[in-house]
Amino acid sequence: MGEQRPVAVAPRDGSAADLAAHAAARHAPVLLSRCTEVLSPALTRPGAVSVDLTLGMGGHAAELLRRHPGLRLVGMDRDPHALELAAHRLHEFAGRVTFVHSVSDRFTDALDELGLDAVDAVFLDLGVSSLQLDDDERGFSYARDTALDMRMDPATGPTAADLLNTLSHGELTRVLRVYGEEKFAPRIASAVLRERATEPFTNSARLVDLVRANVPAAARRTGGNPAKRTFQALRIAVNDELGVVERTLPAAFERLAPDGRLAVLTFHSLEDRITKNVLRELSTSSAPPDLPFVPAGSGPRAELLTRGGEQAGEAELAENPRAASARLRAVRRLPDEDRAGSTGRGPGRGAPGNRRPQPTTRNRRPQQDLEPDEPGTTDGRTP
């Protein structure tokens, strides 16, 4: 990975105002009002610190900085071009923003460098960005014939073409089946191995044609371009997206100050399932459900702030169709004194008056967490 320390982002030619306007025009932040509403209560004090672990073009960050004049923001992204555009967009807040080039699961190193033991809010906008999708040179889209790259950091790691040209049949089948939920993964993998024996894969159009030719006609007539699941699977594998999410979320919560808030935007069911499970575990007591009271330190560590995965409304969807698959989940870190507990002695929390009524429902999942996983994995952004 590239630089993990705080970095200075130098503007290109052109006025900062023009570059900022250009960056803002290219990007419509999803669920902007609701994300801001969820995070803002933790950011009212002077000197509050918010961390945007997937800064992108800085849309959500700009709104938080506007609303909270005393806010300091650490903006991180693995894509150096995104950091550059965000620097232009956030130019008016330059004295309050620190930019960091790194994958989000390494953010603790950057916070250590900055001397930040705890922060008040953490935000993640997961998946691929509009910036990456709309750039033909990045190779994320199957709608245009481009090089099969798909790296969020263009200077690091294997490309999608590298995976297509080197993975075994079993490995490629697993990638397509797990990350794209592709029913015809073995058939597509077999075709890839046959084709690459003649000529290595380099461009997206050839892969799109191969997938189309190896998906039954009935499947091609529904669900849009049949290549979308293959492209999503390769992108997730190239960037280790799910592994990054699994490592980042627990670490992000641990870095929150008491009453700090963690908000996560997801765009397909795989990353949403991970997010839901992590936040549910944090908001559920670890004590056995049959105990008549909650032992000290075993109460929930977090309070859920959203009912399931909140979605964009009709007005936003009309303006930005890419918001259709977005889900927002958020929690507040409970102060230690707010966590139910018991010492079993004296008139404190473990006294008989603090025992659970029977039958207990304390360790049952709240109803809003029981929604089924969102159908399908396609993220809705991939054009």
Short mmCIF file of C-alpha atoms in Angstrom, two decimals:
data_model
loop_
_atom_site.label_atom_id
_atom_site.label_comp_id
_atom_site.label_asym_id
_atom_site.label_seq_id
_atom_site.Cartn_x
_atom_site.Cartn_y
_atom_site.Cartn_z
CA MET A 1 0.00 0.00 0.00
CA GLY A 2 1.08 3.56 -0.53
CA GLU A 3 1.91 6.15 2.10
CA GLN A 4 0.21 5.46 5.42
CA ARG A 5 1.35 8.63 7.10
CA PRO A 6 -0.49 11.95 6.86
CA VAL A 7 0.28 13.46 3.48
CA ALA A 8 0.09 16.87 1.87
CA VAL A 9 -2.01 16.93 -1.28
CA ALA A 10 -0.78 19.47 -3.77
CA PRO A 11 -3.34 20.99 -6.17
CA ARG A 12 -2.92 20.75 -9.92
CA ASP A 13 -3.10 23.73 -12.23
CA GLY A 14 -6.23 25.84 -11.97
CA SER A 15 -7.81 27.84 -9.17
CA ALA A 16 -8.77 26.01 -6.02
CA ALA A 17 -12.34 27.24 -6.40
CA ASP A 18 -12.63 25.86 -9.94
CA LEU A 19 -11.16 22.52 -8.97
CA ALA A 20 -13.39 22.29 -5.91
CA ALA A 21 -16.46 23.04 -7.98
CA HIS A 22 -15.43 20.42 -10.54
CA ALA A 23 -14.99 17.79 -7.84
CA ALA A 24 -18.36 18.61 -6.27
CA ALA A 25 -20.14 18.47 -9.61
CA ARG A 26 -18.82 14.95 -10.27
CA HIS A 27 -20.09 13.50 -7.03
CA ALA A 28 -23.48 13.32 -5.31
CA PRO A 29 -22.94 11.99 -1.77
CA VAL A 30 -25.50 9.32 -0.90
CA LEU A 31 -27.87 9.78 2.09
CA LEU A 32 -26.00 12.99 2.90
CA SER A 33 -28.62 14.48 5.21
CA ARG A 34 -29.17 11.31 7.20
CA CYS A 35 -25.45 10.52 7.54
CA THR A 36 -24.85 14.03 8.83
CA GLU A 37 -27.77 13.77 11.24
CA VAL A 38 -26.46 10.49 12.66
CA LEU A 39 -22.90 11.72 13.20
CA SER A 40 -23.49 15.34 14.25
CA PRO A 41 -24.45 14.85 17.92
CA ALA A 42 -20.91 13.60 18.61
CA LEU A 43 -19.28 16.58 16.89
CA THR A 44 -20.70 19.62 18.66
CA ARG A 45 -17.86 20.26 21.09
CA PRO A 46 -14.90 22.47 20.04
CA GLY A 47 -11.99 20.32 18.94
CA ALA A 48 -14.12 17.30 18.06
CA VAL A 49 -12.43 14.88 15.66
CA SER A 50 -14.14 12.94 12.89
CA VAL A 51 -12.44 10.34 10.71
CA ASP A 52 -13.65 9.63 7.17
CA LEU A 53 -12.01 6.33 6.26
CA THR A 54 -13.23 6.36 2.65
CA LEU A 55 -12.99 10.05 1.82
CA GLY A 56 -13.67 9.76 -1.90
CA MET A 57 -14.36 13.24 -3.26
CA GLY A 58 -15.20 14.58 0.18
CA GLY A 59 -18.95 15.15 -0.11
CA HIS A 60 -19.92 13.86 3.33
CA ALA A 61 -16.82 15.43 4.89
CA ALA A 62 -17.61 18.85 3.43
CA GLU A 63 -21.08 18.85 4.95
CA LEU A 64 -19.79 17.92 8.41
CA LEU A 65 -17.10 20.59 8.26
CA ARG A 66 -19.66 23.21 7.23
CA ARG A 67 -22.02 22.30 10.05
CA HIS A 68 -19.35 22.14 12.75
CA PRO A 69 -16.87 25.05 12.61
CA GLY A 70 -14.79 23.57 15.44
CA LEU A 71 -14.45 20.15 13.82
CA ARG A 72 -11.13 18.59 12.88
CA LEU A 73 -11.34 15.93 10.17
CA VAL A 74 -8.95 13.16 9.19
CA GLY A 75 -9.72 12.08 5.63
CA MET A 76 -8.32 8.77 4.41
CA ASP A 77 -8.51 7.02 1.05
CA ARG A 78 -6.52 4.33 -0.72
CA ASP A 79 -7.00 6.15 -4.04
CA PRO A 80 -4.50 9.01 -4.45
CA HIS A 81 -6.58 10.65 -7.18
CA ALA A 82 -9.59 10.74 -4.85
CA LEU A 83 -7.47 12.43 -2.18
CA GLU A 84 -6.37 15.04 -4.69
CA LEU A 85 -9.93 15.85 -5.73
CA ALA A 86 -11.07 15.90 -2.11
CA ALA A 87 -8.31 18.38 -1.29
CA HIS A 88 -9.71 20.73 -3.93
CA ARG A 89 -13.28 20.28 -2.72
CA LEU A 90 -12.29 20.85 0.92
CA HIS A 91 -9.95 23.74 0.16
CA GLU A 92 -11.92 26.22 2.29
CA PHE A 93 -11.41 23.94 5.31
CA ALA A 94 -7.71 23.30 4.65
CA GLY A 95 -6.59 24.20 8.15
CA ARG A 96 -8.94 21.64 9.69
CA VAL A 97 -8.34 18.63 7.44
CA THR A 98 -5.53 16.08 7.41
CA PHE A 99 -5.31 13.79 4.37
CA VAL A 100 -3.98 10.25 4.69
CA HIS A 101 -3.19 7.86 1.84
CA SER A 102 -3.89 4.37 3.16
CA VAL A 103 -6.30 1.47 3.21
CA SER A 104 -8.89 1.98 5.95
CA ASP A 105 -7.86 -1.08 7.96
CA ARG A 106 -4.53 0.64 8.67
CA PHE A 107 -6.04 3.85 9.98
CA THR A 108 -4.82 3.29 13.54
CA ASP A 109 -1.24 3.86 12.38
CA ALA A 110 -2.23 7.27 11.02
CA LEU A 111 -4.09 8.22 14.19
CA ASP A 112 -1.05 7.21 16.24
CA GLU A 113 1.10 9.46 14.06
CA LEU A 114 -1.33 12.31 14.74
CA GLY A 115 -1.43 11.64 18.48
CA LEU A 116 -5.15 10.83 18.44
CA ASP A 117 -5.93 8.17 21.02
CA ALA A 118 -9.69 8.54 20.58
CA VAL A 119 -12.00 10.20 18.06
CA ASP A 120 -15.62 11.34 18.18
CA ALA A 121 -16.93 9.90 14.92
CA VAL A 122 -15.92 7.46 12.19
CA PHE A 123 -17.59 7.23 8.79
CA LEU A 124 -17.20 4.68 5.99
CA ASP A 125 -18.75 4.84 2.52
CA LEU A 126 -17.92 1.37 1.23
CA GLY A 127 -17.47 -0.06 -2.24
CA VAL A 128 -16.41 1.54 -5.47
CA SER A 129 -16.88 5.29 -6.00
CA SER A 130 -18.41 7.25 -8.85
CA LEU A 131 -14.96 8.68 -9.49
CA GLN A 132 -13.55 5.22 -10.13
CA LEU A 133 -16.52 3.96 -12.13
CA ASP A 134 -16.56 6.93 -14.46
CA ASP A 135 -12.83 6.89 -15.22
CA ASP A 136 -12.25 4.69 -18.27
CA GLU A 137 -8.61 4.18 -17.36
CA ARG A 138 -9.52 2.42 -14.11
CA GLY A 139 -11.27 -0.57 -15.70
CA PHE A 140 -14.16 -0.86 -13.21
CA SER A 141 -16.99 -0.62 -15.73
CA TYR A 142 -18.20 -3.27 -18.17
CA ALA A 143 -20.13 -0.66 -20.17
CA ARG A 144 -16.96 0.56 -21.90
CA ASP A 145 -13.96 -1.29 -23.31
CA THR A 146 -11.08 -0.49 -20.96
CA ALA A 147 -8.02 -2.12 -19.46
CA LEU A 148 -8.93 -4.70 -16.79
CA ASP A 149 -7.35 -2.95 -13.83
CA MET A 150 -9.92 -2.34 -11.01
CA ARG A 151 -7.35 -1.35 -8.39
CA MET A 152 -8.53 1.39 -6.07
CA ASP A 153 -4.89 2.27 -5.55
CA PRO A 154 -3.56 2.14 -9.13
CA ALA A 155 0.04 1.72 -7.95
CA THR A 156 -0.39 -1.32 -5.73
CA GLY A 157 -1.26 -4.99 -6.09
CA PRO A 158 -2.44 -7.29 -8.87
CA THR A 159 -4.99 -6.15 -11.44
CA ALA A 160 -8.19 -7.88 -12.48
CA ALA A 161 -6.35 -9.06 -15.60
CA ASP A 162 -3.65 -10.60 -13.39
CA LEU A 163 -6.27 -12.61 -11.52
CA LEU A 164 -7.99 -13.77 -14.69
CA ASN A 165 -4.71 -14.87 -16.17
CA THR A 166 -3.27 -16.66 -13.12
CA LEU A 167 -5.99 -18.06 -10.84
CA SER A 168 -6.72 -21.76 -11.01
CA HIS A 169 -10.15 -22.97 -12.05
CA GLY A 170 -11.10 -23.61 -8.43
CA GLU A 171 -9.84 -20.25 -7.21
CA LEU A 172 -11.58 -18.31 -9.96
CA THR A 173 -14.81 -20.23 -9.41
CA ARG A 174 -14.68 -19.37 -5.73
CA VAL A 175 -14.13 -15.66 -6.44
CA LEU A 176 -17.07 -15.50 -8.85
CA ARG A 177 -19.37 -17.56 -6.67
CA VAL A 178 -18.59 -15.95 -3.30
CA TYR A 179 -18.02 -12.31 -4.26
CA GLY A 180 -20.47 -12.12 -7.15
CA GLU A 181 -22.94 -14.87 -6.22
CA GLU A 182 -22.61 -15.99 -9.82
CA LYS A 183 -24.63 -19.17 -10.41
CA PHE A 184 -22.63 -20.00 -13.52
CA ALA A 185 -19.21 -19.48 -11.93
CA PRO A 186 -17.73 -22.90 -12.91
CA ARG A 187 -18.80 -22.46 -16.53
CA ILE A 188 -17.39 -18.94 -16.74
CA ALA A 189 -14.14 -20.02 -15.06
CA SER A 190 -13.72 -22.86 -17.54
CA ALA A 191 -14.20 -20.47 -20.44
CA VAL A 192 -11.66 -18.04 -19.01
CA LEU A 193 -9.03 -20.78 -18.71
CA ARG A 194 -9.64 -21.89 -22.29
CA GLU A 195 -9.43 -18.37 -23.66
CA ARG A 196 -6.38 -17.29 -21.71
CA ALA A 197 -4.45 -20.29 -23.04
CA THR A 198 -4.75 -18.66 -26.47
CA GLU A 199 -4.24 -15.06 -25.40
CA PRO A 200 -4.06 -13.41 -21.97
CA PHE A 201 -6.93 -11.15 -20.92
CA THR A 202 -6.20 -7.45 -21.05
CA ASN A 203 -9.45 -5.59 -21.77
CA SER A 204 -13.01 -5.55 -20.46
CA ALA A 205 -14.93 -6.04 -23.73
CA ARG A 206 -13.44 -9.49 -24.24
CA LEU A 207 -14.46 -10.55 -20.75
CA VAL A 208 -17.98 -9.16 -21.19
CA ASP A 209 -18.38 -11.13 -24.43
CA LEU A 210 -17.07 -14.30 -22.78
CA VAL A 211 -19.51 -14.04 -19.86
CA ARG A 212 -22.44 -13.33 -22.15
CA ALA A 213 -21.59 -16.37 -24.28
CA ASN A 214 -21.42 -18.65 -21.25
CA VAL A 215 -24.62 -17.62 -19.48
CA PRO A 216 -27.83 -19.36 -20.62
CA ALA A 217 -30.13 -17.31 -22.83
CA ALA A 218 -32.89 -17.27 -20.20
CA ALA A 219 -30.52 -15.72 -17.64
CA ARG A 220 -29.32 -13.13 -20.16
CA ARG A 221 -32.85 -11.81 -20.61
CA THR A 222 -33.24 -10.71 -16.97
CA GLY A 223 -31.21 -8.76 -14.44
CA GLY A 224 -29.29 -6.47 -16.76
CA ASN A 225 -25.84 -7.13 -18.17
CA PRO A 226 -24.80 -10.69 -17.20
CA ALA A 227 -21.21 -9.52 -16.71
CA LYS A 228 -22.01 -7.29 -13.74
CA ARG A 229 -21.60 -10.09 -11.17
CA THR A 230 -18.26 -11.15 -12.64
CA PHE A 231 -16.95 -7.57 -12.62
CA GLN A 232 -18.07 -7.00 -9.05
CA ALA A 233 -16.46 -10.25 -7.91
CA LEU A 234 -13.14 -9.39 -9.53
CA ARG A 235 -13.19 -5.87 -8.08
CA ILE A 236 -13.82 -7.17 -4.56
CA ALA A 237 -11.04 -9.73 -4.92
CA VAL A 238 -8.53 -7.26 -6.37
CA ASN A 239 -9.05 -4.82 -3.49
CA ASP A 240 -9.75 -7.35 -0.70
CA GLU A 241 -12.82 -5.26 0.05
CA LEU A 242 -14.55 -7.65 2.42
CA GLY A 243 -11.40 -8.42 4.35
CA VAL A 244 -10.77 -4.70 4.78
CA VAL A 245 -14.30 -4.18 6.12
CA GLU A 246 -13.97 -7.10 8.56
CA ARG A 247 -10.73 -5.68 9.94
CA THR A 248 -11.75 -2.02 9.95
CA LEU A 249 -15.10 -2.00 11.74
CA PRO A 250 -14.03 -3.48 15.11
CA ALA A 251 -10.89 -1.33 15.16
CA ALA A 252 -12.89 1.79 14.31
CA PHE A 253 -15.31 1.18 17.16
CA GLU A 254 -12.45 0.64 19.62
CA ARG A 255 -11.04 4.04 18.68
CA LEU A 256 -14.27 5.89 19.49
CA ALA A 257 -14.51 8.04 22.59
CA PRO A 258 -17.51 7.44 24.88
CA ASP A 259 -20.66 8.62 23.07
CA GLY A 260 -18.70 8.54 19.81
CA ARG A 261 -20.52 7.42 16.67
CA LEU A 262 -19.74 5.00 13.87
CA ALA A 263 -21.74 5.17 10.61
CA VAL A 264 -21.35 2.85 7.61
CA LEU A 265 -22.82 3.11 4.11
CA THR A 266 -22.89 -0.19 2.22
CA PHE A 267 -23.83 -0.91 -1.39
CA HIS A 268 -24.16 -4.67 -1.67
CA SER A 269 -25.33 -7.46 0.58
CA LEU A 270 -21.90 -8.98 1.28
CA GLU A 271 -20.44 -5.87 2.92
CA ASP A 272 -23.82 -5.05 4.48
CA ARG A 273 -24.00 -8.49 6.09
CA ILE A 274 -20.56 -8.00 7.64
CA THR A 275 -21.52 -4.54 8.90
CA LYS A 276 -24.84 -5.74 10.32
CA ASN A 277 -23.19 -8.63 12.18
CA VAL A 278 -20.42 -6.48 13.69
CA LEU A 279 -22.81 -3.76 14.87
CA ARG A 280 -25.32 -6.29 16.17
CA GLU A 281 -22.63 -7.99 18.24
CA LEU A 282 -21.53 -4.66 19.68
CA SER A 283 -25.11 -3.77 20.63
CA THR A 284 -25.94 -7.12 22.27
CA SER A 285 -25.03 -8.21 25.79
CA SER A 286 -22.44 -10.95 26.07
CA ALA A 287 -24.07 -12.44 29.16
CA PRO A 288 -25.95 -15.77 28.91
CA PRO A 289 -29.65 -15.09 28.31
CA ASP A 290 -30.84 -17.18 31.27
CA LEU A 291 -29.11 -15.05 33.96
CA PRO A 292 -31.55 -13.01 36.13
CA PHE A 293 -29.28 -9.96 35.94
CA VAL A 294 -26.61 -8.50 33.69
CA PRO A 295 -23.09 -9.07 35.10
CA ALA A 296 -20.70 -6.14 35.31
CA GLY A 297 -19.10 -5.27 31.99
CA SER A 298 -21.24 -7.67 29.97
CA GLY A 299 -23.88 -5.24 28.80
CA PRO A 300 -24.09 -3.95 25.22
CA ARG A 301 -21.15 -1.77 24.22
CA ALA A 302 -23.13 0.18 21.63
CA GLU A 303 -26.57 1.59 20.97
CA LEU A 304 -28.07 1.10 17.52
CA LEU A 305 -28.97 4.43 15.89
CA THR A 306 -30.66 3.10 12.76
CA ARG A 307 -33.52 0.68 12.20
CA GLY A 308 -31.91 -1.99 10.09
CA GLY A 309 -30.28 -0.72 6.93
CA GLU A 310 -31.82 2.69 6.20
CA GLN A 311 -32.36 3.48 2.51
CA ALA A 312 -32.57 6.57 0.33
CA GLY A 313 -35.98 8.15 -0.20
CA GLU A 314 -37.81 8.58 -3.47
CA ALA A 315 -36.63 12.15 -4.00
CA GLU A 316 -32.96 11.20 -3.69
CA LEU A 317 -33.40 8.15 -5.90
CA ALA A 318 -34.91 10.33 -8.62
CA GLU A 319 -31.82 12.55 -8.49
CA ASN A 320 -29.22 9.81 -7.99
CA PRO A 321 -30.20 6.28 -9.11
CA ARG A 322 -26.88 4.92 -7.80
CA ALA A 323 -28.26 5.41 -4.28
CA ALA A 324 -30.80 2.61 -4.79
CA SER A 325 -28.67 -0.10 -3.22
CA ALA A 326 -27.30 2.04 -0.36
CA ARG A 327 -27.89 0.98 3.26
CA LEU A 328 -26.91 3.07 6.28
CA ARG A 329 -26.16 1.51 9.66
CA ALA A 330 -24.85 3.36 12.71
CA VAL A 331 -24.13 2.96 16.42
CA ARG A 332 -23.21 5.10 19.43
CA ARG A 333 -20.50 3.87 21.78
CA LEU A 334 -21.95 3.63 25.26
CA PRO A 335 -19.95 5.12 28.14
CA ASP A 336 -18.81 2.48 30.61
CA GLU A 337 -21.19 3.78 33.26
CA ASP A 338 -24.13 3.27 30.88
CA ARG A 339 -23.37 -0.42 30.35
CA ALA A 340 -25.55 -2.62 32.52
CA GLY A 341 -23.56 -4.57 35.07
CA SER A 342 -23.51 -6.17 38.47
CA THR A 343 -20.96 -6.86 41.18
CA GLY A 344 -23.37 -9.11 43.03
CA ARG A 345 -22.74 -7.13 46.22
CA GLY A 346 -24.42 -4.24 47.98
CA PRO A 347 -27.20 -2.02 46.65
CA GLY A 348 -25.53 -1.37 43.30
CA ARG A 349 -26.52 -2.61 39.88
CA GLY A 350 -26.37 -6.20 41.01
CA ALA A 351 -28.86 -5.75 43.83
CA PRO A 352 -32.17 -7.65 43.68
CA GLY A 353 -33.92 -4.50 42.47
CA ASN A 354 -31.73 -4.53 39.38
CA ARG A 355 -32.40 -8.12 38.44
CA ARG A 356 -34.11 -8.88 35.18
CA PRO A 357 -37.84 -9.54 35.21
CA GLN A 358 -38.70 -13.04 34.08
CA PRO A 359 -39.00 -14.19 31.41
CA THR A 360 -36.08 -12.13 30.13
CA THR A 361 -35.74 -10.83 26.60
CA ARG A 362 -32.49 -8.98 27.27
CA ASN A 363 -30.35 -11.09 24.99
CA ARG A 364 -32.86 -11.41 22.19
CA ARG A 365 -32.09 -9.48 19.04
CA PRO A 366 -34.08 -6.26 18.65
CA GLN A 367 -36.78 -6.60 16.05
CA GLN A 368 -35.18 -4.06 13.74
CA ASP A 369 -32.11 -6.27 13.42
CA LEU A 370 -34.02 -9.25 12.14
CA GLU A 371 -34.54 -8.02 8.60
CA PRO A 372 -33.36 -10.50 5.98
CA ASP A 373 -30.12 -9.91 4.15
CA GLU A 374 -30.68 -7.66 1.17
CA PRO A 375 -31.33 -9.74 -1.95
CA GLY A 376 -28.50 -9.92 -4.44
CA THR A 377 -24.99 -8.63 -4.23
CA THR A 378 -24.74 -6.30 -7.21
CA ASP A 379 -23.92 -2.93 -5.78
CA GLY A 380 -26.05 -0.79 -8.07
CA ARG A 381 -23.16 1.52 -8.82
CA THR A 382 -21.45 -0.52 -11.50
CA PRO A 383 -22.66 0.90 -14.83
#
